[in-house]
GROMACS .gro file of C-alpha atoms in nm:
model
  398
    1TYR     CA    1  -5.100  12.881   8.953
    2THR     CA    2  -4.983  12.729   9.242
    3GLY     CA    3  -5.206  12.976   9.440
    4ASN     CA    4  -5.193  12.895   9.827
    5ARG     CA    5  -5.143  12.527   9.722
    6MET     CA    6  -5.449  12.426   9.912
    7MET     CA    7  -5.670  12.280   9.643
    8ASN     CA    8  -5.999  12.451   9.811
    9SER     CA    9  -6.099  12.531   9.465
   10LEU     CA   10  -6.148  12.168   9.367
   11GLY     CA   11  -6.398  12.160   9.706
   12ASP     CA   12  -6.576  12.504   9.585
   13ILE     CA   13  -6.673  12.345   9.250
   14HIS     CA   14  -6.753  11.992   9.421
   15ILE     CA   15  -7.016  12.126   9.691
   16THR     CA   16  -7.132  12.460   9.446
   17PRO     CA   17  -7.095  12.393   9.064
   18VAL     CA   18  -7.046  12.724   8.925
   19ALA     CA   19  -6.785  12.964   8.864
   20GLY     CA   20  -6.667  13.264   8.774
   21ILE     CA   21  -6.315  13.422   8.601
   22VAL     CA   22  -6.285  13.802   8.547
   23PHE     CA   23  -5.996  13.892   8.218
   24PRO     CA   24  -5.909  14.217   8.259
   25SER     CA   25  -5.646  14.357   7.978
   26PHE     CA   26  -5.378  14.582   8.117
   27SER     CA   27  -5.318  14.750   7.712
   28THR     CA   28  -5.720  14.877   7.722
   29GLY     CA   29  -5.855  14.844   8.036
   30SER     CA   30  -6.116  14.694   7.974
   31ILE     CA   31  -6.263  14.377   8.184
   32LEU     CA   32  -6.470  14.076   8.074
   33TYR     CA   33  -6.656  13.859   8.315
   34LEU     CA   34  -6.798  13.541   8.265
   35THR     CA   35  -7.007  13.309   8.469
   36GLY     CA   36  -7.117  12.962   8.368
   37LYS     CA   37  -7.178  12.625   8.560
   38ALA     CA   38  -6.838  12.473   8.728
   39GLU     CA   39  -6.733  12.057   8.667
   40THR     CA   40  -6.400  11.888   8.726
   41MET     CA   41  -6.255  11.634   8.551
   42TYR     CA   42  -6.031  11.349   8.685
   43GLY     CA   43  -5.809  11.077   8.519
   44ALA     CA   44  -5.918  10.926   8.226
   45SER     CA   45  -6.164  11.201   8.119
   46ALA     CA   46  -5.944  11.492   8.184
   47ARG     CA   47  -5.660  11.363   7.977
   48ALA     CA   48  -5.912  11.324   7.738
   49VAL     CA   49  -5.973  11.726   7.673
   50MET     CA   50  -5.621  11.797   7.817
   51PRO     CA   51  -5.324  11.562   7.773
   52ASN     CA   52  -5.119  11.471   8.011
   53MET     CA   53  -5.365  11.673   8.296
   54ASN     CA   54  -5.496  11.437   8.539
   55ILE     CA   55  -5.761  11.724   8.689
   56ILE     CA   56  -5.902  11.937   8.488
   57SER     CA   57  -6.163  12.230   8.556
   58THR     CA   58  -6.404  12.301   8.288
   59ILE     CA   59  -6.624  12.607   8.296
   60TYR     CA   60  -6.982  12.563   8.042
   61VAL     CA   61  -7.041  12.984   7.999
   62THR     CA   62  -7.386  13.145   8.080
   63GLY     CA   63  -7.362  13.476   8.107
   64PHE     CA   64  -7.092  13.749   8.066
   65SER     CA   65  -7.004  14.139   8.122
   66PHE     CA   66  -6.805  14.344   7.890
   67VAL     CA   67  -6.691  14.690   8.108
   68GLU     CA   68  -6.439  14.958   7.932
   69ASN     CA   69  -6.224  15.191   8.076
   70ALA     CA   70  -6.299  14.945   8.404
   71ILE     CA   71  -5.938  14.969   8.491
   72PRO     CA   72  -5.715  15.348   8.513
   73LEU     CA   73  -5.399  15.191   8.450
   74ARG     CA   74  -5.243  15.147   8.132
   75GLU     CA   75  -4.934  14.902   8.068
   76THR     CA   76  -4.655  15.055   7.855
   77GLY     CA   77  -4.345  14.926   7.682
   78PRO     CA   78  -4.294  14.533   7.586
   79VAL     CA   79  -4.449  14.242   7.780
   80GLU     CA   80  -4.307  13.930   7.827
   81ARG     CA   81  -4.469  13.623   7.935
   82SER     CA   82  -4.365  13.594   8.314
   83PRO     CA   83  -4.165  13.297   8.391
   84TYR     CA   84  -4.377  13.240   8.697
   85SER     CA   85  -4.673  13.143   8.472
   86PRO     CA   86  -4.780  12.772   8.454
   87PRO     CA   87  -4.638  12.570   8.213
   88VAL     CA   88  -4.905  12.608   7.912
   89CYS     CA   89  -5.125  12.309   7.879
   90TYR     CA   90  -5.264  12.227   7.562
   91LEU     CA   91  -5.579  12.070   7.444
   92ALA     CA   92  -5.619  11.756   7.267
   93GLU     CA   93  -5.670  11.944   6.922
   94GLU     CA   94  -5.402  12.164   6.958
   95LYS     CA   95  -5.053  12.148   6.865
   96PRO     CA   96  -4.789  12.220   7.071
   97PRO     CA   97  -4.495  12.427   6.967
   98SER     CA   98  -4.211  12.249   6.877
   99VAL     CA   99  -3.979  12.448   7.018
  100SER     CA  100  -4.013  12.594   7.420
  101PHE     CA  101  -3.903  12.622   7.708
  102ALA     CA  102  -4.027  12.343   7.876
  103ASP     CA  103  -3.832  12.152   7.598
  104ILE     CA  104  -3.532  12.246   7.824
  105VAL     CA  105  -3.317  12.063   8.058
  106LEU     CA  106  -3.082  12.132   8.306
  107SER     CA  107  -2.850  11.856   8.434
  108LEU     CA  108  -2.630  11.922   8.751
  109ILE     CA  109  -2.292  11.884   8.658
  110LYS     CA  110  -2.074  12.115   8.994
  111THR     CA  111  -2.135  12.132   9.285
  112ARG     CA  112  -1.951  12.355   9.518
  113VAL     CA  113  -1.928  12.478   9.919
  114HIS     CA  114  -1.846  12.823  10.041
  115ASP     CA  115  -1.974  12.771  10.389
  116ASP     CA  116  -2.280  12.680  10.645
  117THR     CA  117  -2.538  12.787  10.380
  118LEU     CA  118  -2.374  12.871  10.049
  119ILE     CA  119  -2.331  12.672   9.769
  120THR     CA  120  -2.264  12.694   9.427
  121LEU     CA  121  -2.512  12.493   9.119
  122THR     CA  122  -2.355  12.466   8.782
  123PHE     CA  123  -2.557  12.371   8.557
  124GLU     CA  124  -2.530  12.215   8.183
  125SER     CA  125  -2.880  12.286   7.953
  126SER     CA  126  -2.974  12.052   7.669
  127ARG     CA  127  -2.971  12.320   7.476
  128PRO     CA  128  -2.778  12.705   7.466
  129VAL     CA  129  -3.000  12.966   7.632
  130ASP     CA  130  -3.032  13.294   7.626
  131ILE     CA  131  -2.945  13.391   7.977
  132HIS     CA  132  -2.845  13.810   7.999
  133PRO     CA  133  -2.638  13.920   8.352
  134SER     CA  134  -2.825  13.951   8.661
  135GLN     CA  135  -3.144  13.731   8.503
  136ASN     CA  136  -3.285  13.490   8.707
  137CYS     CA  137  -3.382  13.127   8.622
  138VAL     CA  138  -3.678  12.917   8.717
  139LEU     CA  139  -3.682  12.547   8.785
  140GLU     CA  140  -3.915  12.313   8.801
  141LEU     CA  141  -3.697  12.048   9.042
  142THR     CA  142  -4.011  11.809   9.103
  143GLU     CA  143  -3.872  11.461   8.972
  144PHE     CA  144  -3.544  11.563   9.181
  145LEU     CA  145  -3.729  11.648   9.465
  146ARG     CA  146  -3.992  11.344   9.457
  147LYS     CA  147  -3.761  11.065   9.335
  148ARG     CA  148  -3.376  11.124   9.324
  149SER     CA  149  -3.325  11.309   9.604
  150HIS     CA  150  -3.454  11.017   9.827
  151GLU     CA  151  -3.200  10.784   9.633
  152LEU     CA  152  -2.908  10.974   9.672
  153LEU     CA  153  -3.030  11.104  10.049
  154ASP     CA  154  -3.165  10.983  10.326
  155TRP     CA  155  -3.491  11.237  10.453
  156GLU     CA  156  -3.855  11.191  10.438
  157GLU     CA  157  -4.138  11.438  10.305
  158ASP     CA  158  -4.392  11.545  10.530
  159GLU     CA  159  -4.734  11.677  10.478
  160SER     CA  160  -4.605  12.060  10.403
  161THR     CA  161  -4.409  11.914  10.124
  162VAL     CA  162  -4.743  11.750   9.945
  163ASN     CA  163  -4.866  12.051   9.746
  164ASP     CA  164  -4.520  12.185   9.677
  165ASP     CA  165  -4.478  12.249   9.321
  166CYS     CA  166  -4.119  12.240   9.324
  167VAL     CA  167  -4.126  12.536   9.139
  168ARG     CA  168  -3.769  12.793   9.257
  169THR     CA  169  -3.656  13.101   9.095
  170TRP     CA  170  -3.253  13.212   9.120
  171THR     CA  171  -3.078  13.458   8.983
  172VAL     CA  172  -2.794  13.320   8.763
  173SER     CA  173  -2.460  13.437   8.867
  174THR     CA  174  -2.285  13.316   8.563
  175PRO     CA  175  -2.476  13.281   8.271
  176PRO     CA  176  -2.359  13.146   7.960
  177THR     CA  177  -2.040  13.271   7.759
  178PRO     CA  178  -2.000  13.263   7.394
  179ASP     CA  179  -1.743  13.004   7.464
  180ALA     CA  180  -2.020  12.774   7.718
  181LEU     CA  181  -2.333  12.804   7.561
  182CYS     CA  182  -2.534  12.562   7.761
  183ILE     CA  183  -2.325  12.592   8.155
  184LEU     CA  184  -2.449  12.821   8.361
  185SER     CA  185  -2.395  12.903   8.736
  186ILE     CA  186  -2.639  12.981   9.061
  187THR     CA  187  -2.550  13.060   9.372
  188MET     CA  188  -2.768  13.024   9.649
  189ARG     CA  189  -2.860  13.033  10.025
  190ALA     CA  190  -2.975  12.756  10.215
  191ILE     CA  191  -3.301  12.882  10.397
  192LYS     CA  192  -3.341  12.623  10.749
  193SER     CA  193  -3.774  12.656  10.682
  194GLY     CA  194  -3.740  12.586  10.277
  195LEU     CA  195  -3.792  12.298  10.141
  196ILE     CA  196  -3.571  12.242   9.836
  197THR     CA  197  -3.270  12.459   9.885
  198PRO     CA  198  -3.161  12.239  10.236
  199ILE     CA  199  -3.158  11.927  10.023
  200LEU     CA  200  -2.958  12.055   9.738
  201TYR     CA  201  -2.734  12.157  10.009
  202ARG     CA  202  -2.671  11.835  10.193
  203LEU     CA  203  -2.664  11.663   9.822
  204ALA     CA  204  -2.353  11.937   9.751
  205ARG     CA  205  -2.261  11.909  10.096
  206SER     CA  206  -2.254  11.480  10.086
  207VAL     CA  207  -1.994  11.523   9.773
  208ASP     CA  208  -1.755  11.781   9.965
  209PRO     CA  209  -1.732  11.654  10.351
  210GLN     CA  210  -1.411  11.783  10.420
  211LEU     CA  211  -1.560  12.123  10.287
  212THR     CA  212  -1.253  12.175  10.078
  213GLY     CA  213  -1.416  12.507   9.933
  214GLU     CA  214  -1.344  12.300   9.565
  215PRO     CA  215  -1.537  12.286   9.226
  216ILE     CA  216  -1.688  11.881   9.280
  217ASN     CA  217  -1.757  11.657   8.948
  218VAL     CA  218  -2.087  11.550   9.007
  219ALA     CA  219  -2.269  11.525   8.678
  220ASP     CA  220  -2.244  11.136   8.748
  221LEU     CA  221  -2.502  11.201   9.008
  222ASP     CA  222  -2.823  11.230   8.734
  223VAL     CA  223  -2.929  11.497   8.886
  224CYS     CA  224  -3.154  11.709   8.615
  225ALA     CA  225  -3.411  12.023   8.692
  226ARG     CA  226  -3.662  12.172   8.433
  227LEU     CA  227  -3.638  12.486   8.295
  228ARG     CA  228  -3.982  12.702   8.303
  229GLY     CA  229  -3.827  13.033   8.217
  230VAL     CA  230  -3.606  13.332   8.231
  231GLY     CA  231  -3.704  13.684   8.425
  232GLY     CA  232  -3.575  14.000   8.501
  233ASP     CA  233  -3.603  14.271   8.309
  234THR     CA  234  -3.323  14.480   8.458
  235PRO     CA  235  -3.143  14.698   8.154
  236VAL     CA  236  -2.794  14.605   8.143
  237PRO     CA  237  -2.528  14.848   8.138
  238GLU     CA  238  -2.403  14.900   7.767
  239PRO     CA  239  -2.132  15.061   7.752
  240LEU     CA  240  -2.006  15.477   7.653
  241ALA     CA  241  -1.671  15.620   7.584
  242ALA     CA  242  -1.526  15.843   7.786
  243CYS     CA  243  -1.672  16.130   7.595
  244ASP     CA  244  -2.022  16.064   7.620
  245GLY     CA  245  -1.929  16.053   7.980
  246GLY     CA  246  -1.901  15.723   8.023
  247ARG     CA  247  -2.048  15.505   8.280
  248ARG     CA  248  -2.141  15.567   8.673
  249LEU     CA  249  -2.282  15.283   8.824
  250LEU     CA  250  -2.386  15.189   9.195
  251TRP     CA  251  -2.482  14.871   9.271
  252ILE     CA  252  -2.570  14.824   9.613
  253ALA     CA  253  -2.590  14.447   9.779
  254GLY     CA  254  -2.758  14.339  10.034
  255GLY     CA  255  -2.616  13.927  10.183
  256ILE     CA  256  -2.693  13.686   9.882
  257GLY     CA  257  -2.855  13.975   9.665
  258LEU     CA  258  -2.492  13.990   9.549
  259THR     CA  259  -2.577  13.736   9.310
  260PRO     CA  260  -2.688  13.985   8.979
  261PHE     CA  261  -2.400  14.182   9.056
  262LEU     CA  262  -2.134  13.918   9.020
  263SER     CA  263  -2.241  13.855   8.653
  264LEU     CA  264  -2.330  14.225   8.570
  265THR     CA  265  -1.943  14.239   8.714
  266ARG     CA  266  -1.833  14.002   8.457
  267HIS     CA  267  -2.007  14.174   8.198
  268VAL     CA  268  -1.799  14.519   8.258
  269THR     CA  269  -1.538  14.361   8.326
  270ASN     CA  270  -1.507  14.184   7.940
  271LEU     CA  271  -1.614  14.495   7.778
  272ALA     CA  272  -1.378  14.713   7.990
  273ALA     CA  273  -1.096  14.461   7.896
  274ARG     CA  274  -1.168  14.431   7.520
  275GLY     CA  275  -1.193  14.873   7.500
  276PHE     CA  276  -1.566  14.883   7.516
  277GLY     CA  277  -1.618  15.234   7.705
  278ASP     CA  278  -1.533  15.389   7.968
  279TRP     CA  279  -1.634  15.227   8.329
  280ASP     CA  280  -1.649  15.372   8.720
  281VAL     CA  281  -1.827  15.114   8.932
  282THR     CA  282  -1.895  15.150   9.270
  283LEU     CA  283  -2.015  14.795   9.488
  284ILE     CA  284  -2.197  14.843   9.827
  285LEU     CA  285  -2.172  14.529   9.998
  286SER     CA  286  -2.314  14.454  10.333
  287THR     CA  287  -2.268  14.132  10.475
  288ARG     CA  288  -2.188  13.938  10.781
  289GLU     CA  289  -1.975  13.636  10.540
  290PRO     CA  290  -1.695  13.919  10.403
  291GLU     CA  291  -1.453  13.646  10.325
  292VAL     CA  292  -1.662  13.420  10.075
  293MET     CA  293  -1.881  13.716   9.925
  294LEU     CA  294  -1.522  13.853   9.830
  295SER     CA  295  -1.421  13.543   9.693
  296LEU     CA  296  -1.722  13.534   9.487
  297ILE     CA  297  -1.635  13.860   9.378
  298ARG     CA  298  -1.268  13.827   9.349
  299GLU     CA  299  -1.348  13.512   9.098
  300ALA     CA  300  -1.599  13.791   8.907
  301PHE     CA  301  -1.291  13.898   8.730
  302VAL     CA  302  -1.116  13.622   8.680
  303ASN     CA  303  -1.118  13.449   8.301
  304ILE     CA  304  -1.153  13.760   8.144
  305SER     CA  305  -1.273  13.651   7.790
  306SER     CA  306  -1.178  13.766   7.453
  307SER     CA  307  -0.907  14.016   7.539
  308LYS     CA  308  -0.537  14.071   7.635
  309VAL     CA  309  -0.575  14.116   7.976
  310ASP     CA  310  -0.554  13.916   8.271
  311SER     CA  311  -0.673  13.932   8.599
  312HIS     CA  312  -0.350  14.091   8.724
  313GLN     CA  313  -0.335  14.399   8.501
  314SER     CA  314  -0.604  14.683   8.481
  315PRO     CA  315  -0.809  14.683   8.143
  316PRO     CA  316  -0.855  15.040   8.010
  317ASP     CA  317  -1.089  15.298   8.109
  318LEU     CA  318  -1.219  15.077   8.477
  319THR     CA  319  -1.195  15.191   8.795
  320PHE     CA  320  -1.385  14.922   9.057
  321SER     CA  321  -1.467  15.011   9.392
  322ILE     CA  322  -1.573  14.804   9.669
  323HIS     CA  323  -1.703  14.931  10.021
  324VAL     CA  324  -1.798  14.615  10.229
  325TYR     CA  325  -1.992  14.674  10.532
  326SER     CA  326  -1.978  14.359  10.833
  327PRO     CA  327  -1.980  14.297  11.242
  328ARG     CA  328  -1.615  14.136  11.146
  329PHE     CA  329  -1.360  14.091  10.922
  330GLN     CA  330  -1.084  13.837  10.868
  331LEU     CA  331  -0.990  13.921  10.526
  332SER     CA  332  -0.751  13.667  10.311
  333GLU     CA  333  -0.833  13.814   9.890
  334SER     CA  334  -0.648  13.972   9.672
  335PHE     CA  335  -0.767  14.215   9.408
  336PRO     CA  336  -0.659  14.273   9.086
  337PRO     CA  337  -0.437  14.649   9.065
  338PHE     CA  338  -0.755  14.864   8.910
  339VAL     CA  339  -1.012  14.723   9.251
  340SER     CA  340  -0.996  14.902   9.565
  341LEU     CA  341  -1.141  14.771   9.900
  342ILE     CA  342  -1.293  14.986  10.112
  343THR     CA  343  -1.402  14.823  10.492
  344HIS     CA  344  -1.640  14.929  10.709
  345GLU     CA  345  -1.741  14.788  11.072
  346GLY     CA  346  -2.155  14.751  11.125
  347ARG     CA  347  -2.439  14.798  10.905
  348LEU     CA  348  -2.529  15.090  10.647
  349ASP     CA  349  -2.698  15.359  10.772
  350ASP     CA  350  -2.905  15.573  10.630
  351SER     CA  351  -2.757  15.862  10.721
  352GLY     CA  352  -2.662  15.908  10.343
  353THR     CA  353  -2.287  15.984  10.398
  354LEU     CA  354  -2.071  15.730  10.223
  355PHE     CA  355  -2.365  15.770   9.931
  356GLY     CA  356  -2.295  16.147   9.971
  357SER     CA  357  -1.906  16.063   9.940
  358VAL     CA  358  -1.930  15.843   9.661
  359GLY     CA  359  -2.142  16.093   9.408
  360ALA     CA  360  -2.436  15.906   9.404
  361LYS     CA  361  -2.621  16.170   9.235
  362PHE     CA  362  -2.429  16.128   8.974
  363ARG     CA  363  -2.451  15.757   8.954
  364GLU     CA  364  -2.705  15.469   8.786
  365PRO     CA  365  -2.808  15.325   9.097
  366HIS     CA  366  -2.883  14.944   9.137
  367ILE     CA  367  -3.018  14.790   9.481
  368CYS     CA  368  -3.013  14.456   9.548
  369GLY     CA  369  -3.171  14.265   9.893
  370PRO     CA  370  -3.421  14.160  10.164
  371LEU     CA  371  -3.667  14.405  10.169
  372SER     CA  372  -3.554  14.507  10.487
  373PHE     CA  373  -3.198  14.606  10.352
  374VAL     CA  374  -3.386  14.793  10.023
  375SER     CA  375  -3.574  15.003  10.242
  376ASN     CA  376  -3.291  15.109  10.413
  377ALA     CA  377  -3.055  15.180  10.130
  378MET     CA  378  -3.363  15.362  10.000
  379LYS     CA  379  -3.362  15.570  10.279
  380SER     CA  380  -2.966  15.675  10.297
  381LEU     CA  381  -2.983  15.739   9.894
  382GLN     CA  382  -3.245  15.971   9.935
  383ALA     CA  383  -3.088  16.142  10.182
  384ALA     CA  384  -2.814  16.182   9.954
  385GLY     CA  385  -3.006  16.375   9.701
  386VAL     CA  386  -3.075  16.083   9.454
  387ASP     CA  387  -3.398  16.058   9.363
  388PRO     CA  388  -3.597  15.694   9.382
  389GLU     CA  389  -3.737  15.719   9.077
  390ARG     CA  390  -3.392  15.668   8.908
  391VAL     CA  391  -3.283  15.356   9.162
  392LYS     CA  392  -3.306  14.994   8.996
  393ARG     CA  393  -3.497  14.791   9.297
  394GLU     CA  394  -3.442  14.349   9.321
  395ARG     CA  395  -3.570  14.271   9.641
  396PHE     CA  396  -3.615  13.885   9.790
  397THR     CA  397  -3.833  13.741  10.072
  398TYR     CA  398  -3.749  13.331  10.180
   0.00000   0.00000   0.00000
């Protein structure tokens, strides 16, 4: 694991060659404690034990303790490996699996600059990837950051970047479709204090210096990333017929927290256009850049696949309301007839008035945004009588 990237454990083992490891079992509640003599191997000696690894630490076990029912909590439901986990490494005598996420390479094929901080990157995967709406992907960009970016851009690394693992997670705003099994897009914000997003933004801006806002083909730049994994376990809404009450969804987005709802909008609209289910969607968006965000939403309604309904018609059994909170408005976007747009100046307050007016108690609420936004939205939902246990929450930090 990356940890704090200071590699203090290597120094600890060098000075005091002992170590302990704790293995908790969240299914049984038991804990196994191991202690032993520790040794760190470097270079050829490390690779002889575990190929492709230049540094490994080994522990010769000298003692253990096994405690049953040590943890009062138990996991429930299916368990999946976290995409944040480092790649599994195998000993020299072990045979790695023939197929894994580590085999998947994403090639950057298009970039699009939306404004001074927002870009969309479109990738083509080396083989089909199963990504559901609102899920995220974990990418490793070591090759890009350490080598290719220096060939394409003029920038220098400093000591703060030395131990960076170059692994980042982004929500997939446009997942692969049956017509494009290997194509996916990520909409991200360049963070001033970040390392990778500013470089990616500079790359996108370098091929679109006039800021046209149009997708630019960059396949010839030979920029690649490795897919570490796919995460996000928020259930995707499935269609319900009107006789069963239909689906009444409430999506609440703060800024770039809109991205999971872009893929969900495509999902719901496509189902409705093909006559599957009865849908009533309300999207609450709080943003300082309403023009860009609304443009992204509008594009999510375009190119409805496998249907005879285009973006200027109303799919049967679909209503979609958008409430936008922003300090300023200069709107020029037009939406399909089945979409209503309501603007509000300022910020979403915690009084619960808006959520009460849209019948939040009778909807399926889902929030995504920074922690302060999520906390404020939760207060407002509770003020409107919504049970907090019913709210799906996703928050992000930089």
